[in-house]
Coordinates of C-alpha atoms in Angstrom, one line a residue:
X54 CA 55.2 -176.4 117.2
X55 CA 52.9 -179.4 115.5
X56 CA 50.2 -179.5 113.7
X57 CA 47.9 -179.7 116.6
X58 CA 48.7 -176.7 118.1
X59 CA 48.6 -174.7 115.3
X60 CA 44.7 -176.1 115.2
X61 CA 44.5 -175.0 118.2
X62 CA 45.7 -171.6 117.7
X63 CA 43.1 -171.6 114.6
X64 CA 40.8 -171.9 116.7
X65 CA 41.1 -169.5 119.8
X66 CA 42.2 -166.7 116.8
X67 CA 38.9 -167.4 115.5
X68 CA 37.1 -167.0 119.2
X69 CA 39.2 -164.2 119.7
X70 CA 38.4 -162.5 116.8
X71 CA 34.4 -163.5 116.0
X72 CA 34.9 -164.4 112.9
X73 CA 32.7 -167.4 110.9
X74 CA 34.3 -170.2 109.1
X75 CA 32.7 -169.0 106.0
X76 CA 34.5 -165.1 106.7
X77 CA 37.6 -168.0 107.3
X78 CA 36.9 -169.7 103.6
X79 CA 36.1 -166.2 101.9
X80 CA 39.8 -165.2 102.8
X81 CA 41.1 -168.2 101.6
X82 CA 39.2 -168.8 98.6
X83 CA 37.8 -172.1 99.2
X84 CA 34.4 -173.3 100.5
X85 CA 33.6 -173.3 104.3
X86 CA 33.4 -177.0 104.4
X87 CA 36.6 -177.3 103.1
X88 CA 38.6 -175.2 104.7
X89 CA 36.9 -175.5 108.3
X90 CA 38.2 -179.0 107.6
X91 CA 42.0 -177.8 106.6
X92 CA 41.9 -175.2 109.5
X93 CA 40.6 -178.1 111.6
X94 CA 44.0 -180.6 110.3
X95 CA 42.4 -182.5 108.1
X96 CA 43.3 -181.2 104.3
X97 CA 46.9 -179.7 103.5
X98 CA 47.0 -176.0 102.3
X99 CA 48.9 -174.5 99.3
X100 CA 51.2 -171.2 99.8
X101 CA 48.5 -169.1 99.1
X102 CA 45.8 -170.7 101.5
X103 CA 48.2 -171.0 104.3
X104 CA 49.5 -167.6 104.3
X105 CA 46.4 -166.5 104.1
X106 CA 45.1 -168.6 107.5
X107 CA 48.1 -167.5 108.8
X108 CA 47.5 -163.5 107.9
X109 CA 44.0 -163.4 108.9
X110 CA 44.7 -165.3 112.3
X111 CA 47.6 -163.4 113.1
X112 CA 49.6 -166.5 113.5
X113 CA 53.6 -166.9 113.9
X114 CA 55.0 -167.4 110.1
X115 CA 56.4 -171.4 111.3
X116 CA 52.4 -172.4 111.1
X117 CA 52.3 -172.2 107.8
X118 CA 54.6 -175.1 107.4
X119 CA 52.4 -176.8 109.4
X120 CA 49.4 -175.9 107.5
X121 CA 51.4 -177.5 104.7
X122 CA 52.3 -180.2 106.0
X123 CA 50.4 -183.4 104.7
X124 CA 48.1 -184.5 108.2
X125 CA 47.3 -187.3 109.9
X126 CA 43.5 -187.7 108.7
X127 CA 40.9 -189.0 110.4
X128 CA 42.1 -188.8 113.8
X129 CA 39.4 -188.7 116.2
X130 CA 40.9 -189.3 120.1
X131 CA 38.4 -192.4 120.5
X132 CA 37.4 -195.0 118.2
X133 CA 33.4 -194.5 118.9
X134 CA 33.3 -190.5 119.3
X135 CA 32.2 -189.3 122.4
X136 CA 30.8 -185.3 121.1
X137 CA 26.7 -185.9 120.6
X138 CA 27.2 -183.8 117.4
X139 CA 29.8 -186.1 116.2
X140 CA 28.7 -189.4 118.0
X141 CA 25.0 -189.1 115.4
X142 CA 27.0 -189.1 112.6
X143 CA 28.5 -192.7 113.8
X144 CA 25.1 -193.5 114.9
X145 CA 23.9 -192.5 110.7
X146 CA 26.2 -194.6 109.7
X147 CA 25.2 -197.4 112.0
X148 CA 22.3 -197.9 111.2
X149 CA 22.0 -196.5 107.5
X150 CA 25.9 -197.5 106.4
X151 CA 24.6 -201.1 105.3
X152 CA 22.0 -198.9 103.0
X153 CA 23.9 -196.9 102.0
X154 CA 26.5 -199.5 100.7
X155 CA 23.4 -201.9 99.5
X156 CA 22.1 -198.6 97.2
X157 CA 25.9 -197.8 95.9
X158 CA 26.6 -201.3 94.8
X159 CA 23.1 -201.7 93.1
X160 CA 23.3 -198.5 91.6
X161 CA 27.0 -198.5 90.2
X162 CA 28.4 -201.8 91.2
X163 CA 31.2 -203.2 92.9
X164 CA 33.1 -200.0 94.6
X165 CA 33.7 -197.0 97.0
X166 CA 32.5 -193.5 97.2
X167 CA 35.7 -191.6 97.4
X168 CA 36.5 -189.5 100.6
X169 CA 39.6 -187.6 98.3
X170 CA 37.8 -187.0 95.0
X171 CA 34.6 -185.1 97.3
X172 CA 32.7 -182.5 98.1
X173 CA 30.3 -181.3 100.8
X174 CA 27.4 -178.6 101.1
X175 CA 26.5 -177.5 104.3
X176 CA 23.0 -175.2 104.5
X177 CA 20.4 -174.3 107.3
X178 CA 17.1 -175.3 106.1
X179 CA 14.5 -173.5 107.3
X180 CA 11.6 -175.6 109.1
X181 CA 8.5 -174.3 111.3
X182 CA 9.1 -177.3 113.7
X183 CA 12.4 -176.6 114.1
X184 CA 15.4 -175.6 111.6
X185 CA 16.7 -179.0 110.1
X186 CA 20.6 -179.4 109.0
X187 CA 21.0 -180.1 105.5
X188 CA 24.0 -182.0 104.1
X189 CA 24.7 -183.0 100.9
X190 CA 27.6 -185.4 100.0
X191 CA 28.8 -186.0 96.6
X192 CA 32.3 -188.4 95.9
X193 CA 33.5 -189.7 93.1
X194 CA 32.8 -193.4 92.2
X195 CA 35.7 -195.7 92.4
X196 CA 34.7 -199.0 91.2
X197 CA 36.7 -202.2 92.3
X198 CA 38.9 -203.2 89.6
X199 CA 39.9 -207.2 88.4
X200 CA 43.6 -208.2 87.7

């Protein structure tokens, strides 16, 4: 067993069973965004949140380790995605990145927006032409420091 394949057993469970990735974060106590992303390999779990994936998906106890485990982040299989869904968030950050970074520096100076210190709100927004997807991003600013 590895850490993919228990993602992968994450995820048929949760076919299986019908279950939303916001039922998922209510069992384990975090936000959907965050756990879809632990229960996707991307964040490591504590005891509690892992044996609780691990109850609710009916998975063997060895996963939890796994769930654990500290992952390999940001692995995508290709370095431009190939998933549309995924693929427009490259294409955001294409053509708005150099924005993005432009606004950041002006507004707070030399630095990053931090992808550890984060958080992420998901929401449907309602819209007569067509419901619109609604993300909101906030990280902590990491300013560049002099030595």
């Amino acid at each position: 067993m590895d850490r993919n394949t228990v993602t992968e057993m994450i995820i048929e469970a949760k076919v299986r069973k019908g279950i939303t990735w916001a039922q998922v974060a209510e069992h384990v106590g975090q936000s959907k965004e965050w756990t879809t992303a632990a229960c996707l390999g991307q964040m490591t779990l504590d005891d509690a949140q892992a044996n609780a994936v691990v109850t609710l998906f009916g998975l063997p106890a060895e996963a939890a380790l796994w769930l654990k485990h500290t992952p390999y982040k940001g692995s995508l299989p290709t370095s431009v995605p190939t998933d549309p869904l995924i693929y427009r968030f490259y294409e955001l950050i294409s053509v708005y990145g150099t924005t993005f970074k432009e606004l950041i520096h002006e507004e707070f100076g030399d630095g990053i927006m931090s992808a550890i210190d984060f958080k992420m709100d998901l929401q449907r927004e309602p819209d007569p032409k067509g419901d619109r997807v609604q993300i909101v991003m906030s990280g902590k600013f990491l300013p560049y420091k002099t030595y």
